[in-house]
């Protein structure tokens, strides 16, 4: 490596999105480099290696379905694979597509600025290099900046501290020890369930209880796998044609056409189904109709009461928000851990944490001595990682521009930041991330090809198109119970000081794909191309000098 390297494309991140975009750029013969902060590939699946971490979308719908070879040559062992298997899969992809030699691992981007004269980005890395590139594609993840709560006295604590989103690669000894898990989102309930049988004492600190429904994970046997092998294109089409990007579809039954008893039978059958069937296979009314949502929640509450022996603990575990208002976790025996003598629940709304001291956590009511604290306290989501890249262009800082919330066209580009694209960024995405990332990769690859084919150097998006997309994003969730509640990481309420605004996309995958298609068919509607005179100007300077 020389101190300055020149590329056509720099991709930031070697997770699901970065690997796919790298492969696509190499296919197009571009000079491309991936910069990745982790020492290995896998993104989310490299960092989140806590015990119990696993999929809750079907494994076979998650991978790189664009390639028959990758699909056929990887055998998923379970319907919802665990983290080690998913990380192994992403390593298999990196090797099979010969991607590793195009990456700088263990290297972090610390600043990026756009040069208006050359229409290139200067990308500064923490190893002191400056890379120059025409295009930058960020693939930094939506949930990649772990949040640590600021608890008074935490500096005095002498035990071990871990975050689920930054779990160490060296083994963490938990057996027989006193462990606290703080946070009961998807990560918290997975880690608590996994470690409860082995730890000495487990204390779960719960701020907002979550509606956990059974995952119903099972192995994929050879017969089913052989059947799945012939269905790659069909599975891709099913996912692409759904709002969630999964194999689950809302029922065509209208909730109010059924009697309460018929609805109860429907819910009971739903609870027997795997994964996201409970949310995405439910009545369409579930996400908008308070009465229907409350009816489903009362069944879930009964389910919690039947699984937790101590009635007081059961009541504390029952949420007050509607199902699907926050992203619901899927469990594999979570509620049952509270029947174990070594597991206790601290309900923070009635027993807040006051301080930490050298031996543990002090609440308003008690002192909890612990050897290990596991923060499952979530992430500065969606925009957090992008804002930390310290991106500037034309005197604008992306972080300042997004202070009141992100504005993008199609979730892919923000006005005033030419030649900079986001994969799985704000105002895009949805449930099954790889299913929306894949079309974004293919779209951006065609867009970059187009810029080069027409002899331009620069592509930007208009303020009008970004405003229109922001309106569409907000419209896509209007009337939903989630939009009324405005809670959780998609809104930024979990990050102190963050503006509360919806940062994801609620229109669903099928709708999103139509929007991408409409832009491309409309001669890249929303994008503006320029910069073709640069070569001429350079030539004139040379002639004149
Ligand atoms: P999360 O959903 O944001 O949950 C964070 C938890 O920490 C919440 O219970 C929150 O309570 C609590 N918390 C935050 N600060 C706290 C504090 N100071 N004191 C006490 N509690 C505090 O984060 P996550 O569980 O890591 O999940 C994030 C997302 O990652 C999920 O929604 C999902 O999309 C994805 N994920 C998926 C899977 C999977 O199964 N595929 C697994 C893990 C994660 P409050 O809400 O009351 O603040």
PDB file of C-alpha atoms in Angstrom, residues 229-514:
ATOM      1  CA  UNK A 229     -32.545 -26.855  -2.897  1.00  0.00           C
ATOM      2  CA  UNK A 230     -34.851 -26.713  -5.888  1.00  0.00           C
ATOM      3  CA  UNK A 231     -36.686 -23.639  -4.679  1.00  0.00           C
ATOM      4  CA  UNK A 232     -34.126 -20.794  -4.604  1.00  0.00           C
ATOM      5  CA  UNK A 233     -35.825 -18.644  -7.249  1.00  0.00           C
ATOM      6  CA  UNK A 234     -39.267 -19.347  -5.838  1.00  0.00           C
ATOM      7  CA  UNK A 235     -38.189 -18.432  -2.290  1.00  0.00           C
ATOM      8  CA  UNK A 236     -36.574 -15.237  -3.554  1.00  0.00           C
ATOM      9  CA  UNK A 237     -39.757 -14.316  -5.440  1.00  0.00           C
ATOM     10  CA  UNK A 238     -41.944 -15.057  -2.383  1.00  0.00           C
ATOM     11  CA  UNK A 239     -39.791 -12.866  -0.149  1.00  0.00           C
ATOM     12  CA  UNK A 240     -39.552 -10.045  -2.701  1.00  0.00           C
ATOM     13  CA  UNK A 241     -43.311 -10.016  -3.112  1.00  0.00           C
ATOM     14  CA  UNK A 242     -43.945  -9.636   0.625  1.00  0.00           C
ATOM     15  CA  UNK A 243     -43.856  -6.586   2.882  1.00  0.00           C
ATOM     16  CA  UNK A 244     -41.475  -8.258   5.334  1.00  0.00           C
ATOM     17  CA  UNK A 245     -39.025  -9.905   2.942  1.00  0.00           C
ATOM     18  CA  UNK A 246     -39.827 -13.229   4.589  1.00  0.00           C
ATOM     19  CA  UNK A 247     -41.918 -16.258   3.657  1.00  0.00           C
ATOM     20  CA  UNK A 248     -44.700 -15.037   5.968  1.00  0.00           C
ATOM     21  CA  UNK A 249     -47.836 -13.353   4.635  1.00  0.00           C
ATOM     22  CA  UNK A 250     -50.673 -11.632   6.469  1.00  0.00           C
ATOM     23  CA  UNK A 251     -53.832 -13.723   6.375  1.00  0.00           C
ATOM     24  CA  UNK A 252     -56.421 -12.697   3.811  1.00  0.00           C
ATOM     25  CA  UNK A 253     -59.094 -13.124   6.506  1.00  0.00           C
ATOM     26  CA  UNK A 254     -60.610  -9.877   7.750  1.00  0.00           C
ATOM     27  CA  UNK A 255     -60.391  -9.869  11.528  1.00  0.00           C
ATOM     28  CA  UNK A 256     -63.830  -8.330  12.043  1.00  0.00           C
ATOM     29  CA  UNK A 257     -65.509 -10.898   9.754  1.00  0.00           C
ATOM     30  CA  UNK A 258     -64.689 -13.577  12.336  1.00  0.00           C
ATOM     31  CA  UNK A 259     -66.223 -14.183  15.734  1.00  0.00           C
ATOM     32  CA  UNK A 260     -63.994 -13.669  18.808  1.00  0.00           C
ATOM     33  CA  UNK A 261     -63.843 -17.435  19.161  1.00  0.00           C
ATOM     34  CA  UNK A 262     -62.763 -17.913  15.546  1.00  0.00           C
ATOM     35  CA  UNK A 263     -60.097 -15.248  16.025  1.00  0.00           C
ATOM     36  CA  UNK A 264     -58.873 -17.009  19.164  1.00  0.00           C
ATOM     37  CA  UNK A 265     -58.514 -20.268  17.238  1.00  0.00           C
ATOM     38  CA  UNK A 266     -56.625 -18.394  14.518  1.00  0.00           C
ATOM     39  CA  UNK A 267     -54.232 -16.856  17.096  1.00  0.00           C
ATOM     40  CA  UNK A 268     -53.662 -20.212  18.765  1.00  0.00           C
ATOM     41  CA  UNK A 269     -52.687 -21.783  15.424  1.00  0.00           C
ATOM     42  CA  UNK A 270     -50.419 -18.793  14.735  1.00  0.00           C
ATOM     43  CA  UNK A 271     -48.571 -19.251  18.012  1.00  0.00           C
ATOM     44  CA  UNK A 272     -47.681 -22.779  16.918  1.00  0.00           C
ATOM     45  CA  UNK A 273     -45.987 -21.494  13.773  1.00  0.00           C
ATOM     46  CA  UNK A 274     -42.280 -20.658  13.537  1.00  0.00           C
ATOM     47  CA  UNK A 275     -40.583 -17.269  13.674  1.00  0.00           C
ATOM     48  CA  UNK A 276     -42.240 -14.119  12.424  1.00  0.00           C
ATOM     49  CA  UNK A 277     -45.509 -15.878  11.470  1.00  0.00           C
ATOM     50  CA  UNK A 278     -46.967 -14.350  14.651  1.00  0.00           C
ATOM     51  CA  UNK A 279     -46.381 -10.814  13.390  1.00  0.00           C
ATOM     52  CA  UNK A 280     -46.342 -11.051   9.608  1.00  0.00           C
ATOM     53  CA  UNK A 281     -48.853 -13.906   9.283  1.00  0.00           C
ATOM     54  CA  UNK A 282     -51.376 -12.185  11.519  1.00  0.00           C
ATOM     55  CA  UNK A 283     -54.416 -10.109  10.527  1.00  0.00           C
ATOM     56  CA  UNK A 284     -53.477  -6.931   8.641  1.00  0.00           C
ATOM     57  CA  UNK A 285     -55.564  -5.146  11.293  1.00  0.00           C
ATOM     58  CA  UNK A 286     -53.045  -6.139  13.992  1.00  0.00           C
ATOM     59  CA  UNK A 287     -50.743  -3.178  13.367  1.00  0.00           C
ATOM     60  CA  UNK A 288     -53.509  -0.542  13.127  1.00  0.00           C
ATOM     61  CA  UNK A 289     -56.535  -1.661  15.100  1.00  0.00           C
ATOM     62  CA  UNK A 290     -56.129  -1.233  18.869  1.00  0.00           C
ATOM     63  CA  UNK A 291     -58.952  -3.635  19.660  1.00  0.00           C
ATOM     64  CA  UNK A 292     -57.517  -6.470  17.566  1.00  0.00           C
ATOM     65  CA  UNK A 293     -54.012  -5.824  18.850  1.00  0.00           C
ATOM     66  CA  UNK A 294     -55.226  -5.849  22.482  1.00  0.00           C
ATOM     67  CA  UNK A 295     -57.093  -9.095  21.844  1.00  0.00           C
ATOM     68  CA  UNK A 296     -53.920 -10.773  20.550  1.00  0.00           C
ATOM     69  CA  UNK A 297     -51.923  -9.326  23.458  1.00  0.00           C
ATOM     70  CA  UNK A 298     -54.373 -10.752  25.987  1.00  0.00           C
ATOM     71  CA  UNK A 299     -53.633 -14.214  24.574  1.00  0.00           C
ATOM     72  CA  UNK A 300     -49.894 -13.526  24.801  1.00  0.00           C
ATOM     73  CA  UNK A 301     -50.313 -12.322  28.380  1.00  0.00           C
ATOM     74  CA  UNK A 302     -52.144 -15.552  29.233  1.00  0.00           C
ATOM     75  CA  UNK A 303     -49.270 -17.453  27.623  1.00  0.00           C
ATOM     76  CA  UNK A 304     -46.771 -15.635  29.902  1.00  0.00           C
ATOM     77  CA  UNK A 305     -48.906 -16.316  32.990  1.00  0.00           C
ATOM     78  CA  UNK A 306     -49.058 -20.020  32.089  1.00  0.00           C
ATOM     79  CA  UNK A 307     -45.289 -20.232  31.649  1.00  0.00           C
ATOM     80  CA  UNK A 308     -44.128 -18.304  34.745  1.00  0.00           C
ATOM     81  CA  UNK A 309     -44.971 -19.924  38.079  1.00  0.00           C
ATOM     82  CA  UNK A 310     -44.675 -16.861  40.323  1.00  0.00           C
ATOM     83  CA  UNK A 311     -47.714 -14.666  39.531  1.00  0.00           C
ATOM     84  CA  UNK A 312     -45.989 -11.465  40.657  1.00  0.00           C
ATOM     85  CA  UNK A 313     -43.034 -12.102  38.342  1.00  0.00           C
ATOM     86  CA  UNK A 314     -45.410 -13.020  35.503  1.00  0.00           C
ATOM     87  CA  UNK A 315     -47.250  -9.691  35.827  1.00  0.00           C
ATOM     88  CA  UNK A 316     -43.966  -7.777  35.688  1.00  0.00           C
ATOM     89  CA  UNK A 317     -43.032  -9.598  32.470  1.00  0.00           C
ATOM     90  CA  UNK A 318     -46.226  -8.534  30.689  1.00  0.00           C
ATOM     91  CA  UNK A 319     -45.732  -5.451  28.510  1.00  0.00           C
ATOM     92  CA  UNK A 320     -48.158  -2.555  28.320  1.00  0.00           C
ATOM     93  CA  UNK A 321     -47.413  -1.672  24.675  1.00  0.00           C
ATOM     94  CA  UNK A 322     -49.120  -3.360  21.738  1.00  0.00           C
ATOM     95  CA  UNK A 323     -47.662  -6.341  19.888  1.00  0.00           C
ATOM     96  CA  UNK A 324     -45.441  -5.133  17.025  1.00  0.00           C
ATOM     97  CA  UNK A 325     -45.268  -1.581  18.354  1.00  0.00           C
ATOM     98  CA  UNK A 326     -41.661  -2.420  19.156  1.00  0.00           C
ATOM     99  CA  UNK A 327     -39.738  -5.052  17.228  1.00  0.00           C
ATOM    100  CA  UNK A 328     -40.813  -8.262  19.022  1.00  0.00           C
ATOM    101  CA  UNK A 329     -38.217 -10.861  20.071  1.00  0.00           C
ATOM    102  CA  UNK A 330     -38.631 -14.604  19.607  1.00  0.00           C
ATOM    103  CA  UNK A 331     -37.827 -16.842  22.507  1.00  0.00           C
ATOM    104  CA  UNK A 332     -36.720 -20.351  23.193  1.00  0.00           C
ATOM    105  CA  UNK A 333     -37.692 -20.804  26.841  1.00  0.00           C
ATOM    106  CA  UNK A 334     -37.135 -17.230  28.048  1.00  0.00           C
ATOM    107  CA  UNK A 335     -40.109 -17.036  30.385  1.00  0.00           C
ATOM    108  CA  UNK A 336     -39.307 -20.433  31.905  1.00  0.00           C
ATOM    109  CA  UNK A 337     -35.903 -19.234  33.158  1.00  0.00           C
ATOM    110  CA  UNK A 338     -37.784 -17.226  35.804  1.00  0.00           C
ATOM    111  CA  UNK A 339     -38.966 -20.536  37.292  1.00  0.00           C
ATOM    112  CA  UNK A 340     -35.349 -21.448  38.059  1.00  0.00           C
ATOM    113  CA  UNK A 341     -34.201 -20.800  41.637  1.00  0.00           C
ATOM    114  CA  UNK A 342     -31.005 -19.074  40.423  1.00  0.00           C
ATOM    115  CA  UNK A 343     -32.809 -16.459  38.258  1.00  0.00           C
ATOM    116  CA  UNK A 344     -34.406 -13.240  39.493  1.00  0.00           C
ATOM    117  CA  UNK A 345     -36.066 -10.311  37.770  1.00  0.00           C
ATOM    118  CA  UNK A 346     -35.543  -6.685  38.715  1.00  0.00           C
ATOM    119  CA  UNK A 347     -38.333  -4.546  37.295  1.00  0.00           C
ATOM    120  CA  UNK A 348     -36.722  -1.133  36.927  1.00  0.00           C
ATOM    121  CA  UNK A 349     -39.917   0.971  36.722  1.00  0.00           C
ATOM    122  CA  UNK A 350     -40.630  -0.007  40.362  1.00  0.00           C
ATOM    123  CA  UNK A 351     -37.006  -0.505  41.423  1.00  0.00           C
ATOM    124  CA  UNK A 352     -34.716   1.873  39.547  1.00  0.00           C
ATOM    125  CA  UNK A 353     -30.936   1.536  39.464  1.00  0.00           C
ATOM    126  CA  UNK A 354     -29.338   4.224  41.646  1.00  0.00           C
ATOM    127  CA  UNK A 355     -25.609   3.546  41.333  1.00  0.00           C
ATOM    128  CA  UNK A 356     -22.947   0.963  40.743  1.00  0.00           C
ATOM    129  CA  UNK A 357     -20.252   0.276  43.309  1.00  0.00           C
ATOM    130  CA  UNK A 358     -17.191  -1.959  43.455  1.00  0.00           C
ATOM    131  CA  UNK A 359     -19.220  -5.168  43.852  1.00  0.00           C
ATOM    132  CA  UNK A 360     -22.301  -4.579  41.754  1.00  0.00           C
ATOM    133  CA  UNK A 361     -25.521  -2.685  41.149  1.00  0.00           C
ATOM    134  CA  UNK A 362     -27.477  -0.719  43.731  1.00  0.00           C
ATOM    135  CA  UNK A 363     -31.192  -0.193  43.162  1.00  0.00           C
ATOM    136  CA  UNK A 364     -33.668   1.766  45.216  1.00  0.00           C
ATOM    137  CA  UNK A 365     -34.461  -1.449  47.098  1.00  0.00           C
ATOM    138  CA  UNK A 366     -31.376  -3.660  47.143  1.00  0.00           C
ATOM    139  CA  UNK A 367     -27.703  -4.269  46.399  1.00  0.00           C
ATOM    140  CA  UNK A 368     -27.000  -6.882  43.695  1.00  0.00           C
ATOM    141  CA  UNK A 369     -23.440  -8.206  43.872  1.00  0.00           C
ATOM    142  CA  UNK A 370     -22.344  -9.551  40.492  1.00  0.00           C
ATOM    143  CA  UNK A 371     -19.118 -10.868  38.943  1.00  0.00           C
ATOM    144  CA  UNK A 372     -20.186 -10.012  35.393  1.00  0.00           C
ATOM    145  CA  UNK A 373     -22.452  -7.353  33.902  1.00  0.00           C
ATOM    146  CA  UNK A 374     -23.823  -7.974  30.411  1.00  0.00           C
ATOM    147  CA  UNK A 375     -25.222  -4.887  28.771  1.00  0.00           C
ATOM    148  CA  UNK A 376     -27.921  -5.833  26.268  1.00  0.00           C
ATOM    149  CA  UNK A 377     -28.810  -2.178  26.020  1.00  0.00           C
ATOM    150  CA  UNK A 378     -28.997  -1.808  22.262  1.00  0.00           C
ATOM    151  CA  UNK A 379     -27.455   0.501  19.702  1.00  0.00           C
ATOM    152  CA  UNK A 380     -27.339   4.070  18.430  1.00  0.00           C
ATOM    153  CA  UNK A 381     -29.377   2.749  15.551  1.00  0.00           C
ATOM    154  CA  UNK A 382     -29.566   3.368  11.803  1.00  0.00           C
ATOM    155  CA  UNK A 383     -27.838   6.757  11.594  1.00  0.00           C
ATOM    156  CA  UNK A 384     -25.346   6.279  14.473  1.00  0.00           C
ATOM    157  CA  UNK A 385     -22.596   4.566  12.492  1.00  0.00           C
ATOM    158  CA  UNK A 386     -22.925   6.888   9.491  1.00  0.00           C
ATOM    159  CA  UNK A 387     -22.704  10.019  11.616  1.00  0.00           C
ATOM    160  CA  UNK A 388     -19.503   8.733  13.230  1.00  0.00           C
ATOM    161  CA  UNK A 389     -17.749   8.564   9.842  1.00  0.00           C
ATOM    162  CA  UNK A 390     -17.346  12.371  10.006  1.00  0.00           C
ATOM    163  CA  UNK A 391     -18.528  12.978   6.448  1.00  0.00           C
ATOM    164  CA  UNK A 392     -18.283  16.444   4.866  1.00  0.00           C
ATOM    165  CA  UNK A 393     -19.078  17.743   1.384  1.00  0.00           C
ATOM    166  CA  UNK A 394     -19.414  21.309   0.033  1.00  0.00           C
ATOM    167  CA  UNK A 395     -19.136  22.754   3.542  1.00  0.00           C
ATOM    168  CA  UNK A 396     -21.909  20.469   4.848  1.00  0.00           C
ATOM    169  CA  UNK A 397     -21.503  17.844   7.533  1.00  0.00           C
ATOM    170  CA  UNK A 398     -23.768  14.796   7.194  1.00  0.00           C
ATOM    171  CA  UNK A 399     -24.218  14.686  10.959  1.00  0.00           C
ATOM    172  CA  UNK A 400     -25.430  18.310  11.057  1.00  0.00           C
ATOM    173  CA  UNK A 401     -27.628  17.780   8.005  1.00  0.00           C
ATOM    174  CA  UNK A 402     -29.330  14.875   9.775  1.00  0.00           C
ATOM    175  CA  UNK A 403     -29.669  16.570  13.181  1.00  0.00           C
ATOM    176  CA  UNK A 404     -33.470  16.691  12.774  1.00  0.00           C
ATOM    177  CA  UNK A 405     -33.587  13.255  11.138  1.00  0.00           C
ATOM    178  CA  UNK A 406     -32.159  11.771   7.939  1.00  0.00           C
ATOM    179  CA  UNK A 407     -33.339  12.788   4.496  1.00  0.00           C
ATOM    180  CA  UNK A 408     -32.530  10.578   1.539  1.00  0.00           C
ATOM    181  CA  UNK A 409     -33.762   9.536  -1.845  1.00  0.00           C
ATOM    182  CA  UNK A 410     -34.796   5.857  -1.683  1.00  0.00           C
ATOM    183  CA  UNK A 411     -32.658   5.488   1.435  1.00  0.00           C
ATOM    184  CA  UNK A 412     -29.644   5.445  -0.854  1.00  0.00           C
ATOM    185  CA  UNK A 413     -28.285   8.959  -1.043  1.00  0.00           C
ATOM    186  CA  UNK A 414     -28.640  12.287   0.761  1.00  0.00           C
ATOM    187  CA  UNK A 415     -28.719  15.625  -1.161  1.00  0.00           C
ATOM    188  CA  UNK A 416     -25.431  17.542  -1.124  1.00  0.00           C
ATOM    189  CA  UNK A 417     -23.334  14.378  -0.736  1.00  0.00           C
ATOM    190  CA  UNK A 418     -22.469  13.370  -4.305  1.00  0.00           C
ATOM    191  CA  UNK A 419     -21.176   9.893  -5.150  1.00  0.00           C
ATOM    192  CA  UNK A 420     -21.917   8.687  -1.610  1.00  0.00           C
ATOM    193  CA  UNK A 421     -24.405   5.833  -1.197  1.00  0.00           C
ATOM    194  CA  UNK A 422     -25.846   3.991   1.786  1.00  0.00           C
ATOM    195  CA  UNK A 423     -26.650   0.287   1.872  1.00  0.00           C
ATOM    196  CA  UNK A 424     -29.217  -0.712   4.500  1.00  0.00           C
ATOM    197  CA  UNK A 425     -29.160   2.912   5.581  1.00  0.00           C
ATOM    198  CA  UNK A 426     -31.825   5.229   6.947  1.00  0.00           C
ATOM    199  CA  UNK A 427     -35.275   5.373   5.336  1.00  0.00           C
ATOM    200  CA  UNK A 428     -34.882   1.941   3.762  1.00  0.00           C
ATOM    201  CA  UNK A 429     -34.906  -1.678   4.847  1.00  0.00           C
ATOM    202  CA  UNK A 430     -37.429  -3.522   6.918  1.00  0.00           C
ATOM    203  CA  UNK A 431     -37.545  -6.960   8.414  1.00  0.00           C
ATOM    204  CA  UNK A 432     -35.318  -9.415   6.535  1.00  0.00           C
ATOM    205  CA  UNK A 433     -32.329  -7.189   5.784  1.00  0.00           C
ATOM    206  CA  UNK A 434     -30.502  -9.196   3.085  1.00  0.00           C
ATOM    207  CA  UNK A 435     -33.658  -9.195   0.966  1.00  0.00           C
ATOM    208  CA  UNK A 436     -33.701  -5.391   0.726  1.00  0.00           C
ATOM    209  CA  UNK A 437     -29.903  -5.084   0.628  1.00  0.00           C
ATOM    210  CA  UNK A 438     -29.568  -7.339  -2.448  1.00  0.00           C
ATOM    211  CA  UNK A 439     -31.749  -5.150  -4.699  1.00  0.00           C
ATOM    212  CA  UNK A 440     -29.989  -2.039  -3.358  1.00  0.00           C
ATOM    213  CA  UNK A 441     -26.609  -3.517  -4.339  1.00  0.00           C
ATOM    214  CA  UNK A 442     -27.863  -4.376  -7.815  1.00  0.00           C
ATOM    215  CA  UNK A 443     -29.486  -0.939  -8.222  1.00  0.00           C
ATOM    216  CA  UNK A 444     -26.329   0.933  -7.171  1.00  0.00           C
ATOM    217  CA  UNK A 445     -24.181  -1.225  -9.424  1.00  0.00           C
ATOM    218  CA  UNK A 446     -26.381  -0.331 -12.404  1.00  0.00           C
ATOM    219  CA  UNK A 447     -26.407   3.347 -11.343  1.00  0.00           C
ATOM    220  CA  UNK A 448     -22.606   3.503 -11.203  1.00  0.00           C
ATOM    221  CA  UNK A 449     -22.400   1.756 -14.581  1.00  0.00           C
ATOM    222  CA  UNK A 450     -24.812   4.354 -15.940  1.00  0.00           C
ATOM    223  CA  UNK A 451     -22.761   7.309 -14.588  1.00  0.00           C
ATOM    224  CA  UNK A 452     -19.689   5.922 -16.292  1.00  0.00           C
ATOM    225  CA  UNK A 453     -21.476   5.011 -19.518  1.00  0.00           C
ATOM    226  CA  UNK A 454     -22.773   8.530 -20.011  1.00  0.00           C
ATOM    227  CA  UNK A 455     -19.335   9.992 -19.326  1.00  0.00           C
ATOM    228  CA  UNK A 456     -20.336  11.833 -16.157  1.00  0.00           C
ATOM    229  CA  UNK A 457     -18.328  12.003 -12.971  1.00  0.00           C
ATOM    230  CA  UNK A 458     -20.877  12.784 -10.374  1.00  0.00           C
ATOM    231  CA  UNK A 459     -24.298  11.731  -9.188  1.00  0.00           C
ATOM    232  CA  UNK A 460     -26.324  13.566  -6.553  1.00  0.00           C
ATOM    233  CA  UNK A 461     -29.971  13.631  -5.538  1.00  0.00           C
ATOM    234  CA  UNK A 462     -32.229  16.651  -5.482  1.00  0.00           C
ATOM    235  CA  UNK A 463     -33.621  18.200  -2.286  1.00  0.00           C
ATOM    236  CA  UNK A 464     -37.116  17.797  -3.770  1.00  0.00           C
ATOM    237  CA  UNK A 465     -36.691  14.058  -4.253  1.00  0.00           C
ATOM    238  CA  UNK A 466     -35.335  13.648  -0.705  1.00  0.00           C
ATOM    239  CA  UNK A 467     -38.269  15.629   0.682  1.00  0.00           C
ATOM    240  CA  UNK A 468     -40.686  13.510  -1.324  1.00  0.00           C
ATOM    241  CA  UNK A 469     -39.043  10.299  -0.042  1.00  0.00           C
ATOM    242  CA  UNK A 470     -39.150  11.523   3.575  1.00  0.00           C
ATOM    243  CA  UNK A 471     -42.864  12.275   3.133  1.00  0.00           C
ATOM    244  CA  UNK A 472     -43.391   8.802   1.655  1.00  0.00           C
ATOM    245  CA  UNK A 473     -41.467   7.172   4.530  1.00  0.00           C
ATOM    246  CA  UNK A 474     -43.638   8.910   7.120  1.00  0.00           C
ATOM    247  CA  UNK A 475     -46.777   8.190   5.100  1.00  0.00           C
ATOM    248  CA  UNK A 476     -45.787   4.501   4.980  1.00  0.00           C
ATOM    249  CA  UNK A 477     -46.295   4.179   8.752  1.00  0.00           C
ATOM    250  CA  UNK A 478     -49.071   6.665   9.327  1.00  0.00           C
ATOM    251  CA  UNK A 479     -52.059   5.224  11.130  1.00  0.00           C
ATOM    252  CA  UNK A 480     -50.069   2.358  12.632  1.00  0.00           C
ATOM    253  CA  UNK A 481     -49.979   1.750  16.362  1.00  0.00           C
ATOM    254  CA  UNK A 482     -46.156   1.936  16.168  1.00  0.00           C
ATOM    255  CA  UNK A 483     -46.337   5.438  14.659  1.00  0.00           C
ATOM    256  CA  UNK A 484     -48.648   6.543  17.456  1.00  0.00           C
ATOM    257  CA  UNK A 485     -46.367   5.123  20.161  1.00  0.00           C
ATOM    258  CA  UNK A 486     -43.061   6.303  18.608  1.00  0.00           C
ATOM    259  CA  UNK A 487     -40.891   3.988  20.715  1.00  0.00           C
ATOM    260  CA  UNK A 488     -37.663   2.063  20.302  1.00  0.00           C
ATOM    261  CA  UNK A 489     -34.554   2.211  18.186  1.00  0.00           C
ATOM    262  CA  UNK A 490     -36.310   2.837  14.848  1.00  0.00           C
ATOM    263  CA  UNK A 491     -37.400   6.177  16.349  1.00  0.00           C
ATOM    264  CA  UNK A 492     -34.191   6.851  18.292  1.00  0.00           C
ATOM    265  CA  UNK A 493     -35.942   6.998  21.672  1.00  0.00           C
ATOM    266  CA  UNK A 494     -33.345   4.583  23.070  1.00  0.00           C
ATOM    267  CA  UNK A 495     -30.479   7.039  22.475  1.00  0.00           C
ATOM    268  CA  UNK A 496     -30.263   9.985  24.876  1.00  0.00           C
ATOM    269  CA  UNK A 497     -30.446  13.308  23.060  1.00  0.00           C
ATOM    270  CA  UNK A 498     -31.398  11.802  19.692  1.00  0.00           C
ATOM    271  CA  UNK A 499     -34.222  13.474  17.795  1.00  0.00           C
ATOM    272  CA  UNK A 500     -37.314  11.273  17.891  1.00  0.00           C
ATOM    273  CA  UNK A 501     -38.132  10.581  14.264  1.00  0.00           C
ATOM    274  CA  UNK A 502     -38.820   7.400  12.315  1.00  0.00           C
ATOM    275  CA  UNK A 503     -35.580   6.357  10.619  1.00  0.00           C
ATOM    276  CA  UNK A 504     -36.537   3.066   8.972  1.00  0.00           C
ATOM    277  CA  UNK A 505     -38.997   2.264   6.158  1.00  0.00           C
ATOM    278  CA  UNK A 506     -42.522   1.007   6.730  1.00  0.00           C
ATOM    279  CA  UNK A 507     -43.782   0.559   3.174  1.00  0.00           C
ATOM    280  CA  UNK A 508     -42.527  -3.019   2.974  1.00  0.00           C
ATOM    281  CA  UNK A 509     -40.105  -4.739   0.630  1.00  0.00           C
ATOM    282  CA  UNK A 510     -42.474  -5.243  -2.306  1.00  0.00           C
ATOM    283  CA  UNK A 511     -43.333  -1.532  -2.318  1.00  0.00           C
ATOM    284  CA  UNK A 512     -39.662  -0.557  -1.930  1.00  0.00           C
ATOM    285  CA  UNK A 513     -38.663  -2.662  -4.940  1.00  0.00           C
ATOM    286  CA  UNK A 514     -41.360  -0.949  -7.013  1.00  0.00           C
TER     287      UNK A 514
END
